[in-house]
Amino acid sequence: MNTPNIHTLREKLLLYVETVEWGRQELPEIERREIEECLRRDATLRREMEAIAAHLRFLRDSPPPRVPEDLATRCLETIQRRAAKRRRGGLMPWWAYATAFAVILIFAAGIWVGHQFPPAGEMPFQILLQEQHQLVARLESSLAGRYHETTLTTDNPWYQPLATLKETTRALAAYHEQTKDNLVIQRGLCIAIAQNITMLRTLCDYIEKNQSIPDYDMKFLNTASSAGNAL
Amino acid sequence: MAQVNPMPQKEDAAGSNQENHLIRRVAEGDEQAFAQFVRLYTAPVYRFIRRMVNSIEDAEDLTQETFYAVYKHRHTLRPDAEILPYLYTIARRKAVSLFRWRTVRQILLPLSDAHENLPADMESPIHTIQQNREEAAINLALATLPENQRAALVLRFFEGLTYPEIAGILNKPEGTVKSLVFRGEQTLRLKLSNRALIEERGSQ
């Protein structure tokens, strides 16, 4: 008679208990005799079998979950309601279909256009950065000319704001390099540079058009039409 | 081991022929037959799901979802098919979908919360308390098992299905199902032994 290994034996012990305790023929007669032979020899195995038997009796005799009395009724009500809704859903007016079709068409067109003209990868940030550099140079030149200087000196009221702007831009460019894989951050950086560009362009246009320099306080942007320091 | 106790049997609704006749009428679109069908099988389906999800609200919702799925596909029902394994298969799929939607924490309450999740009628007679404690303990211990072990164990020991039937529901070989039940039984026994419930019951 072959003796099964310990793992197989333990697994078969459960089937043996099911067979003996519950009267189900889960084990062939020969395997059952093998188990019984092992049980006769091994007290630990007998204890294990008793523990399994007690556990299965406990599970079998445990109270089943209480079924809510009105559950079947609620099931039927829900099914009827959903079935009715489903039936109504099949009778939409013609304009609903037309609207849905139009939305799908617009969406498909958007996808097609997107494929035809894909975004230029890293280009937007670099282009924006380049434009900002040009605008800063243009602004510095305008301001220096208005103050009768060749370059802005450190005691010029515009020197510090522009130095801060350049420093911030350098930090943004470095951050851009570090976060190339994060599209959300990349987009945020582009928005930040774009805002700088808008402000710089407004400032340059104002100075060149009015032949005057506004207060370096950035509140100028809100009162540009009335403010301005005449030279 | 002399005592031979009967194994839990699958619910025999109203005899095999009547059951086949009922399913045929459901498949033909008979609404009254479907209502009868739901009333007949709500209890076993709910009990199975309740053991699977350990939440009354989820169990009720999933029971409704299960029968709605049957309703939608009732024309494909075959009168000679085993209806309970079919219902358990759908119910399990619905439960698995729910597990995927929610975090484990929301559904499977840790064992430390056992007392908080006992039914509200703790002032009722002592045997009710004992029963509720056992039910809560079993459900909480079951909830710690992997889903496939839990399903195999519930179908085997609470619903009384055969190993081939469980293999069909879980879509796994019979040998794998036996291993799942074996491992599940060991873990569950350990959890319940820690709570000393088996010994407590045995001493009564």
mmCIF file of N, CA, C and O in Angstrom, chain A residues 80-169:
data_model
loop_
_atom_site.group_PDB
_atom_site.id
_atom_site.type_symbol
_atom_site.label_atom_id
_atom_site.label_comp_id
_atom_site.label_asym_id
_atom_site.label_seq_id
_atom_site.Cartn_x
_atom_site.Cartn_y
_atom_site.Cartn_z
ATOM 1 N N GLN A 80 -38.980 45.125 -13.466
ATOM 2 C CA GLN A 80 -40.065 45.699 -14.295
ATOM 3 C C GLN A 80 -39.763 47.148 -14.645
ATOM 4 O O GLN A 80 -39.968 47.586 -15.778
ATOM 5 N N ARG A 81 -39.277 47.899 -13.647
ATOM 6 C CA ARG A 81 -38.969 49.317 -13.872
ATOM 7 C C ARG A 81 -37.861 49.473 -14.913
ATOM 8 O O ARG A 81 -37.963 50.260 -15.845
ATOM 9 N N ARG A 82 -36.821 48.666 -14.753
ATOM 10 C CA ARG A 82 -35.692 48.787 -15.690
ATOM 11 C C ARG A 82 -36.064 48.295 -17.086
ATOM 12 O O ARG A 82 -35.609 48.849 -18.090
ATOM 13 N N ALA A 83 -36.888 47.261 -17.115
ATOM 14 C CA ALA A 83 -37.309 46.750 -18.426
ATOM 15 C C ALA A 83 -38.162 47.785 -19.151
ATOM 16 O O ALA A 83 -38.011 47.994 -20.366
ATOM 17 N N ALA A 84 -39.047 48.457 -18.377
ATOM 18 C CA ALA A 84 -39.915 49.486 -18.988
ATOM 19 C C ALA A 84 -39.060 50.647 -19.503
ATOM 20 O O ALA A 84 -39.282 51.168 -20.603
ATOM 21 N N LYS A 85 -38.073 51.038 -18.714
ATOM 22 C CA LYS A 85 -37.176 52.132 -19.104
ATOM 23 C C LYS A 85 -36.418 51.756 -20.378
ATOM 24 O O LYS A 85 -36.217 52.571 -21.273
ATOM 25 N N ARG A 86 -36.011 50.491 -20.419
ATOM 26 C CA ARG A 86 -35.273 49.998 -21.585
ATOM 27 C C ARG A 86 -36.142 50.054 -22.839
ATOM 28 O O ARG A 86 -35.689 50.417 -23.914
ATOM 29 N N ARG A 87 -37.421 49.660 -22.643
ATOM 30 C CA ARG A 87 -38.342 49.689 -23.794
ATOM 31 C C ARG A 87 -38.552 51.122 -24.277
ATOM 32 O O ARG A 87 -38.563 51.404 -25.452
ATOM 33 N N ARG A 88 -38.739 52.037 -23.284
ATOM 34 C CA ARG A 88 -38.928 53.455 -23.663
ATOM 35 C C ARG A 88 -37.689 53.988 -24.358
ATOM 36 O O ARG A 88 -37.779 54.773 -25.289
ATOM 37 N N GLY A 89 -36.541 53.534 -23.900
ATOM 38 C CA GLY A 89 -35.271 53.990 -24.474
ATOM 39 C C GLY A 89 -35.156 53.683 -25.949
ATOM 40 O O GLY A 89 -34.445 54.352 -26.694
ATOM 41 N N GLY A 90 -35.912 52.687 -26.421
ATOM 42 C CA GLY A 90 -35.831 52.301 -27.828
ATOM 43 C C GLY A 90 -36.680 53.165 -28.734
ATOM 44 O O GLY A 90 -36.688 52.990 -29.944
ATOM 45 N N LEU A 91 -37.458 54.113 -28.150
ATOM 46 C CA LEU A 91 -38.355 54.936 -28.963
ATOM 47 C C LEU A 91 -37.973 56.414 -28.854
ATOM 48 O O LEU A 91 -38.790 57.254 -28.516
ATOM 49 N N MET A 92 -36.741 56.749 -29.138
ATOM 50 C CA MET A 92 -36.299 58.141 -29.066
ATOM 51 C C MET A 92 -36.822 58.903 -30.278
ATOM 52 O O MET A 92 -36.961 58.332 -31.356
ATOM 53 N N PRO A 93 -37.110 60.218 -30.136
ATOM 54 C CA PRO A 93 -37.534 60.988 -31.303
ATOM 55 C C PRO A 93 -36.391 61.116 -32.314
ATOM 56 O O PRO A 93 -35.218 60.979 -31.954
ATOM 57 N N TRP A 94 -36.751 61.458 -33.570
ATOM 58 C CA TRP A 94 -35.759 61.480 -34.651
ATOM 59 C C TRP A 94 -34.635 62.461 -34.372
ATOM 60 O O TRP A 94 -33.471 62.220 -34.693
ATOM 61 N N TRP A 95 -34.988 63.603 -33.703
ATOM 62 C CA TRP A 95 -33.958 64.618 -33.485
ATOM 63 C C TRP A 95 -32.901 64.157 -32.484
ATOM 64 O O TRP A 95 -31.762 64.600 -32.492
ATOM 65 N N ALA A 96 -33.299 63.232 -31.600
ATOM 66 C CA ALA A 96 -32.317 62.710 -30.651
ATOM 67 C C ALA A 96 -31.245 61.904 -31.401
ATOM 68 O O ALA A 96 -30.055 62.018 -31.123
ATOM 69 N N TYR A 97 -31.731 61.109 -32.372
ATOM 70 C CA TYR A 97 -30.774 60.353 -33.184
ATOM 71 C C TYR A 97 -29.883 61.297 -33.990
ATOM 72 O O TYR A 97 -28.672 61.086 -34.120
ATOM 73 N N ALA A 98 -30.524 62.363 -34.566
ATOM 74 C CA ALA A 98 -29.776 63.315 -35.384
ATOM 75 C C ALA A 98 -28.706 64.022 -34.559
ATOM 76 O O ALA A 98 -27.558 64.177 -34.988
ATOM 77 N N THR A 99 -29.075 64.420 -33.320
ATOM 78 C CA THR A 99 -28.116 65.093 -32.438
ATOM 79 C C THR A 99 -26.950 64.162 -32.103
ATOM 80 O O THR A 99 -25.778 64.551 -32.167
ATOM 81 N N ALA A 100 -27.314 62.932 -31.769
ATOM 82 C CA ALA A 100 -26.266 61.967 -31.422
ATOM 83 C C ALA A 100 -25.331 61.751 -32.609
ATOM 84 O O ALA A 100 -24.099 61.716 -32.455
ATOM 85 N N PHE A 101 -25.927 61.671 -33.802
ATOM 86 C CA PHE A 101 -25.118 61.456 -35.001
ATOM 87 C C PHE A 101 -24.178 62.642 -35.235
ATOM 88 O O PHE A 101 -22.998 62.474 -35.549
ATOM 89 N N ALA A 102 -24.722 63.871 -35.037
ATOM 90 C CA ALA A 102 -23.911 65.078 -35.237
ATOM 91 C C ALA A 102 -22.743 65.129 -34.248
ATOM 92 O O ALA A 102 -21.612 65.459 -34.612
ATOM 93 N N VAL A 103 -23.028 64.779 -33.002
ATOM 94 C CA VAL A 103 -21.976 64.786 -31.978
ATOM 95 C C VAL A 103 -20.871 63.803 -32.346
ATOM 96 O O VAL A 103 -19.675 64.111 -32.277
ATOM 97 N N ILE A 104 -21.291 62.612 -32.791
ATOM 98 C CA ILE A 104 -20.307 61.590 -33.168
ATOM 99 C C ILE A 104 -19.471 62.088 -34.347
ATOM 100 O O ILE A 104 -18.254 61.918 -34.399
ATOM 101 N N LEU A 105 -20.173 62.744 -35.304
ATOM 102 C CA LEU A 105 -19.489 63.241 -36.504
ATOM 103 C C LEU A 105 -18.427 64.293 -36.133
ATOM 104 O O LEU A 105 -17.285 64.245 -36.603
ATOM 105 N N ILE A 106 -18.823 65.213 -35.250
ATOM 106 C CA ILE A 106 -17.888 66.268 -34.817
ATOM 107 C C ILE A 106 -16.700 65.648 -34.096
ATOM 108 O O ILE A 106 -15.539 66.003 -34.313
ATOM 109 N N PHE A 107 -16.993 64.682 -33.252
ATOM 110 C CA PHE A 107 -15.944 64.002 -32.493
ATOM 111 C C PHE A 107 -14.968 63.306 -33.448
ATOM 112 O O PHE A 107 -13.743 63.430 -33.309
ATOM 113 N N ALA A 108 -15.537 62.608 -34.438
ATOM 114 C CA ALA A 108 -14.698 61.889 -35.406
ATOM 115 C C ALA A 108 -13.845 62.883 -36.206
ATOM 116 O O ALA A 108 -12.663 62.630 -36.463
ATOM 117 N N ALA A 109 -14.467 64.029 -36.570
ATOM 118 C CA ALA A 109 -13.722 65.045 -37.318
ATOM 119 C C ALA A 109 -12.558 65.574 -36.477
ATOM 120 O O ALA A 109 -11.451 65.781 -36.982
ATOM 121 N N GLY A 110 -12.823 65.759 -35.185
ATOM 122 C CA GLY A 110 -11.771 66.233 -34.276
ATOM 123 C C GLY A 110 -10.604 65.261 -34.227
ATOM 124 O O GLY A 110 -9.444 65.652 -34.283
ATOM 125 N N ILE A 111 -10.939 63.978 -34.162
ATOM 126 C CA ILE A 111 -9.883 62.960 -34.122
ATOM 127 C C ILE A 111 -9.077 62.998 -35.432
ATOM 128 O O ILE A 111 -7.845 62.952 -35.437
ATOM 129 N N TRP A 112 -9.812 63.142 -36.555
ATOM 130 C CA TRP A 112 -9.145 63.158 -37.859
ATOM 131 C C TRP A 112 -8.187 64.351 -37.962
ATOM 132 O O TRP A 112 -7.031 64.210 -38.361
ATOM 133 N N VAL A 113 -8.685 65.515 -37.542
ATOM 134 C CA VAL A 113 -7.845 66.720 -37.587
ATOM 135 C C VAL A 113 -6.624 66.547 -36.691
ATOM 136 O O VAL A 113 -5.498 66.903 -37.057
ATOM 137 N N GLY A 114 -6.855 65.944 -35.523
ATOM 138 C CA GLY A 114 -5.753 65.695 -34.597
ATOM 139 C C GLY A 114 -4.668 64.833 -35.219
ATOM 140 O O GLY A 114 -3.488 65.061 -35.018
ATOM 141 N N HIS A 115 -5.112 63.829 -35.991
ATOM 142 C CA HIS A 115 -4.143 62.951 -36.647
ATOM 143 C C HIS A 115 -3.413 63.670 -37.791
ATOM 144 O O HIS A 115 -2.234 63.438 -38.033
ATOM 145 N N GLN A 116 -4.155 64.530 -38.487
ATOM 146 C CA GLN A 116 -3.548 65.224 -39.618
ATOM 147 C C GLN A 116 -2.526 66.273 -39.171
ATOM 148 O O GLN A 116 -1.522 66.486 -39.811
ATOM 149 N N PHE A 117 -2.833 66.933 -38.067
ATOM 150 C CA PHE A 117 -1.959 68.001 -37.570
ATOM 151 C C PHE A 117 -1.560 67.707 -36.125
ATOM 152 O O PHE A 117 -2.063 68.321 -35.191
ATOM 153 N N PRO A 118 -0.650 66.772 -35.942
ATOM 154 C CA PRO A 118 -0.289 66.415 -34.571
ATOM 155 C C PRO A 118 0.490 67.539 -33.888
ATOM 156 O O PRO A 118 1.155 68.324 -34.568
ATOM 157 N N PRO A 119 0.402 67.630 -32.548
ATOM 158 C CA PRO A 119 1.163 68.650 -31.834
ATOM 159 C C PRO A 119 2.664 68.423 -32.013
ATOM 160 O O PRO A 119 3.117 67.297 -32.164
ATOM 161 N N ALA A 120 3.405 69.484 -31.968
ATOM 162 C CA ALA A 120 4.830 69.395 -32.309
ATOM 163 C C ALA A 120 5.709 69.057 -31.108
ATOM 164 O O ALA A 120 6.721 69.685 -30.854
ATOM 165 N N GLY A 121 5.289 68.088 -30.312
ATOM 166 C CA GLY A 121 6.120 67.583 -29.221
ATOM 167 C C GLY A 121 6.589 68.682 -28.298
ATOM 168 O O GLY A 121 5.790 69.384 -27.706
ATOM 169 N N GLU A 122 7.906 68.883 -28.197
ATOM 170 C CA GLU A 122 8.481 69.849 -27.259
ATOM 171 C C GLU A 122 8.430 71.279 -27.786
ATOM 172 O O GLU A 122 8.750 72.208 -27.081
ATOM 173 N N MET A 123 8.088 71.443 -29.060
ATOM 174 C CA MET A 123 8.202 72.753 -29.707
ATOM 175 C C MET A 123 7.504 73.893 -28.973
ATOM 176 O O MET A 123 8.102 74.955 -28.796
ATOM 177 N N PRO A 124 6.266 73.753 -28.510
ATOM 178 C CA PRO A 124 5.568 74.921 -27.960
ATOM 179 C C PRO A 124 6.351 75.613 -26.850
ATOM 180 O O PRO A 124 6.486 76.833 -26.870
ATOM 181 N N PHE A 125 6.915 74.850 -25.901
ATOM 182 C CA PHE A 125 7.605 75.486 -24.786
ATOM 183 C C PHE A 125 8.835 76.256 -25.285
ATOM 184 O O PHE A 125 9.069 77.394 -24.873
ATOM 185 N N GLN A 126 9.597 75.624 -26.184
ATOM 186 C CA GLN A 126 10.813 76.273 -26.687
ATOM 187 C C GLN A 126 10.465 77.543 -27.473
ATOM 188 O O GLN A 126 11.145 78.573 -27.347
ATOM 189 N N ILE A 127 9.400 77.448 -28.269
ATOM 190 C CA ILE A 127 8.981 78.624 -29.056
ATOM 191 C C ILE A 127 8.550 79.752 -28.123
ATOM 192 O O ILE A 127 8.933 80.921 -28.298
ATOM 193 N N LEU A 128 7.760 79.380 -27.114
ATOM 194 C CA LEU A 128 7.280 80.385 -26.152
ATOM 195 C C LEU A 128 8.455 81.020 -25.407
ATOM 196 O O LEU A 128 8.497 82.239 -25.203
ATOM 197 N N LEU A 129 9.412 80.180 -25.029
ATOM 198 C CA LEU A 129 10.577 80.676 -24.306
ATOM 199 C C LEU A 129 11.378 81.673 -25.163
ATOM 200 O O LEU A 129 11.800 82.743 -24.690
ATOM 201 N N GLN A 130 11.536 81.288 -26.431
ATOM 202 C CA GLN A 130 12.264 82.145 -27.370
ATOM 203 C C GLN A 130 11.577 83.506 -27.506
ATOM 204 O O GLN A 130 12.219 84.563 -27.478
ATOM 205 N N GLU A 131 10.256 83.436 -27.624
ATOM 206 C CA GLU A 131 9.497 84.685 -27.786
ATOM 207 C C GLU A 131 9.617 85.555 -26.534
ATOM 208 O O GLU A 131 9.755 86.779 -26.619
ATOM 209 N N GLN A 132 9.627 84.913 -25.378
ATOM 210 C CA GLN A 132 9.768 85.684 -24.140
ATOM 211 C C GLN A 132 11.138 86.375 -24.071
ATOM 212 O O GLN A 132 11.233 87.539 -23.690
ATOM 213 N N HIS A 133 12.189 85.642 -24.469
ATOM 214 C CA HIS A 133 13.526 86.236 -24.489
ATOM 215 C C HIS A 133 13.551 87.480 -25.379
ATOM 216 O O HIS A 133 14.096 88.527 -25.000
ATOM 217 N N GLN A 134 12.929 87.339 -26.549
ATOM 218 C CA GLN A 134 12.913 88.469 -27.488
ATOM 219 C C GLN A 134 12.168 89.664 -26.908
ATOM 220 O O GLN A 134 12.596 90.813 -27.028
ATOM 221 N N LEU A 135 11.042 89.381 -26.241
ATOM 222 C CA LEU A 135 10.246 90.474 -25.659
ATOM 223 C C LEU A 135 10.979 91.143 -24.503
ATOM 224 O O LEU A 135 10.926 92.369 -24.342
ATOM 225 N N VAL A 136 11.694 90.327 -23.685
ATOM 226 C CA VAL A 136 12.467 90.914 -22.573
ATOM 227 C C VAL A 136 13.544 91.828 -23.133
ATOM 228 O O VAL A 136 13.743 92.961 -22.639
ATOM 229 N N ALA A 137 14.226 91.369 -24.192
ATOM 230 C CA ALA A 137 15.291 92.183 -24.815
ATOM 231 C C ALA A 137 14.699 93.480 -25.374
ATOM 232 O O ALA A 137 15.266 94.570 -25.197
ATOM 233 N N ARG A 138 13.515 93.336 -26.009
ATOM 234 C CA ARG A 138 12.845 94.523 -26.587
ATOM 235 C C ARG A 138 12.447 95.502 -25.482
ATOM 236 O O ARG A 138 12.632 96.716 -25.611
ATOM 237 N N LEU A 139 11.931 94.986 -24.392
ATOM 238 C CA LEU A 139 11.501 95.838 -23.275
ATOM 239 C C LEU A 139 12.703 96.528 -22.641
ATOM 240 O O LEU A 139 12.655 97.736 -22.348
ATOM 241 N N GLU A 140 13.782 95.767 -22.437
ATOM 242 C CA GLU A 140 14.987 96.354 -21.841
ATOM 243 C C GLU A 140 15.514 97.497 -22.712
ATOM 244 O O GLU A 140 15.884 98.565 -22.218
ATOM 245 N N SER A 141 15.500 97.245 -24.017
ATOM 246 C CA SER A 141 15.994 98.260 -24.955
ATOM 247 C C SER A 141 15.132 99.521 -24.895
ATOM 248 O O SER A 141 15.630 100.652 -24.816
ATOM 249 N N SER A 142 13.799 99.333 -24.890
ATOM 250 C CA SER A 142 12.876 100.478 -24.831
ATOM 251 C C SER A 142 13.060 101.273 -23.552
ATOM 252 O O SER A 142 13.143 102.498 -23.548
ATOM 253 N N LEU A 143 13.101 100.516 -22.426
ATOM 254 C CA LEU A 143 13.229 101.188 -21.129
ATOM 255 C C LEU A 143 14.549 101.939 -21.007
ATOM 256 O O LEU A 143 14.592 103.087 -20.556
ATOM 257 N N ALA A 144 15.643 101.296 -21.438
ATOM 258 C CA ALA A 144 16.961 101.942 -21.355
ATOM 259 C C ALA A 144 16.960 103.222 -22.180
ATOM 260 O O ALA A 144 17.455 104.271 -21.743
ATOM 261 N N GLY A 145 16.343 103.164 -23.381
ATOM 262 C CA GLY A 145 16.261 104.339 -24.239
ATOM 263 C C GLY A 145 15.482 105.453 -23.570
ATOM 264 O O GLY A 145 15.883 106.619 -23.603
ATOM 265 N N ARG A 146 14.363 105.113 -22.908
ATOM 266 C CA ARG A 146 13.557 106.138 -22.266
ATOM 267 C C ARG A 146 14.284 106.775 -21.083
ATOM 268 O O ARG A 146 14.017 107.918 -20.734
ATOM 269 N N TYR A 147 15.130 105.989 -20.440
ATOM 270 C CA TYR A 147 15.891 106.538 -19.311
ATOM 271 C C TYR A 147 17.251 107.070 -19.771
ATOM 272 O O TYR A 147 18.132 107.320 -18.948
ATOM 273 N N HIS A 148 17.439 107.160 -21.067
ATOM 274 C CA HIS A 148 18.684 107.667 -21.648
ATOM 275 C C HIS A 148 19.885 106.853 -21.194
ATOM 276 O O HIS A 148 20.920 107.382 -20.797
ATOM 277 N N GLU A 149 19.725 105.551 -21.167
ATOM 278 C CA GLU A 149 20.815 104.648 -20.794
ATOM 279 C C GLU A 149 21.036 103.659 -21.935
ATOM 280 O O GLU A 149 20.152 103.462 -22.788
ATOM 281 N N THR A 150 22.242 103.029 -21.969
ATOM 282 C CA THR A 150 22.481 101.998 -22.997
ATOM 283 C C THR A 150 21.936 100.661 -22.494
ATOM 284 O O THR A 150 21.359 99.888 -23.253
ATOM 285 N N THR A 151 22.137 100.393 -21.201
ATOM 286 C CA THR A 151 21.523 99.220 -20.578
ATOM 287 C C THR A 151 20.901 99.647 -19.261
ATOM 288 O O THR A 151 21.245 100.705 -18.738
ATOM 289 N N LEU A 152 20.016 98.802 -18.761
ATOM 290 C CA LEU A 152 19.368 99.144 -17.487
ATOM 291 C C LEU A 152 20.368 99.036 -16.343
ATOM 292 O O LEU A 152 21.048 98.026 -16.201
ATOM 293 N N THR A 153 20.476 100.075 -15.535
ATOM 294 C CA THR A 153 21.376 100.024 -14.377
ATOM 295 C C THR A 153 20.638 99.485 -13.166
ATOM 296 O O THR A 153 19.402 99.453 -13.144
ATOM 297 N N THR A 154 21.399 99.047 -12.175
ATOM 298 C CA THR A 154 20.775 98.389 -11.004
ATOM 299 C C THR A 154 19.867 99.335 -10.223
ATOM 300 O O THR A 154 18.963 98.881 -9.510
ATOM 301 N N ASP A 155 20.087 100.662 -10.338
ATOM 302 C CA ASP A 155 19.217 101.579 -9.595
ATOM 303 C C ASP A 155 17.965 101.964 -10.380
ATOM 304 O O ASP A 155 17.100 102.685 -9.887
ATOM 305 N N ASN A 156 17.857 101.433 -11.604
ATOM 306 C CA ASN A 156 16.637 101.684 -12.377
ATOM 307 C C ASN A 156 15.482 100.887 -11.757
ATOM 308 O O ASN A 156 15.635 99.719 -11.416
ATOM 309 N N PRO A 157 14.303 101.525 -11.579
ATOM 310 C CA PRO A 157 13.177 100.803 -10.939
ATOM 311 C C PRO A 157 12.726 99.563 -11.707
ATOM 312 O O PRO A 157 12.058 98.693 -11.142
ATOM 313 N N TRP A 158 13.073 99.489 -12.999
ATOM 314 C CA TRP A 158 12.667 98.314 -13.788
ATOM 315 C C TRP A 158 13.681 97.180 -13.720
ATOM 316 O O TRP A 158 13.402 96.069 -14.158
ATOM 317 N N TYR A 159 14.845 97.480 -13.187
ATOM 318 C CA TYR A 159 15.910 96.474 -13.189
ATOM 319 C C TYR A 159 15.496 95.215 -12.398
ATOM 320 O O TYR A 159 15.597 94.097 -12.890
ATOM 321 N N GLN A 160 15.017 95.427 -11.157
ATOM 322 C CA GLN A 160 14.716 94.289 -10.283
ATOM 323 C C GLN A 160 13.559 93.437 -10.811
ATOM 324 O O GLN A 160 13.668 92.209 -10.854
ATOM 325 N N PRO A 161 12.445 94.066 -11.263
ATOM 326 C CA PRO A 161 11.361 93.212 -11.801
ATOM 327 C C PRO A 161 11.822 92.359 -12.980
ATOM 328 O O PRO A 161 11.466 91.179 -13.069
ATOM 329 N N LEU A 162 12.631 92.953 -13.863
ATOM 330 C CA LEU A 162 13.078 92.183 -15.025
ATOM 331 C C LEU A 162 14.087 91.104 -14.622
ATOM 332 O O LEU A 162 14.088 90.001 -15.182
ATOM 333 N N ALA A 163 14.939 91.415 -13.627
ATOM 334 C CA ALA A 163 15.884 90.399 -13.147
ATOM 335 C C ALA A 163 15.130 89.217 -12.547
ATOM 336 O O ALA A 163 15.467 88.050 -12.778
ATOM 337 N N THR A 164 14.078 89.532 -11.791
ATOM 338 C CA THR A 164 13.252 88.464 -11.193
ATOM 339 C C THR A 164 12.598 87.620 -12.283
ATOM 340 O O THR A 164 12.554 86.381 -12.202
ATOM 341 N N LEU A 165 12.109 88.299 -13.316
ATOM 342 C CA LEU A 165 11.459 87.594 -14.424
ATOM 343 C C LEU A 165 12.445 86.640 -15.117
ATOM 344 O O LEU A 165 12.123 85.487 -15.406
ATOM 345 N N LYS A 166 13.680 87.116 -15.330
ATOM 346 C CA LYS A 166 14.695 86.277 -15.986
ATOM 347 C C LYS A 166 15.035 85.071 -15.104
ATOM 348 O O LYS A 166 15.170 83.952 -15.599
ATOM 349 N N GLU A 167 15.155 85.348 -13.819
ATOM 350 C CA GLU A 167 15.479 84.253 -12.884
ATOM 351 C C GLU A 167 14.375 83.194 -12.887
ATOM 352 O O GLU A 167 14.627 81.987 -12.949
ATOM 353 N N THR A 168 13.133 83.658 -12.834
ATOM 354 C CA THR A 168 11.985 82.746 -12.846
ATOM 355 C C THR A 168 11.965 81.933 -14.137
ATOM 356 O O THR A 168 11.700 80.729 -14.127
ATOM 357 N N THR A 169 12.261 82.591 -15.240
ATOM 358 C CA THR A 169 12.252 81.907 -16.537
ATOM 359 C C THR A 169 13.317 80.824 -16.587
ATOM 360 O O THR A 169 13.078 79.734 -17.098
#
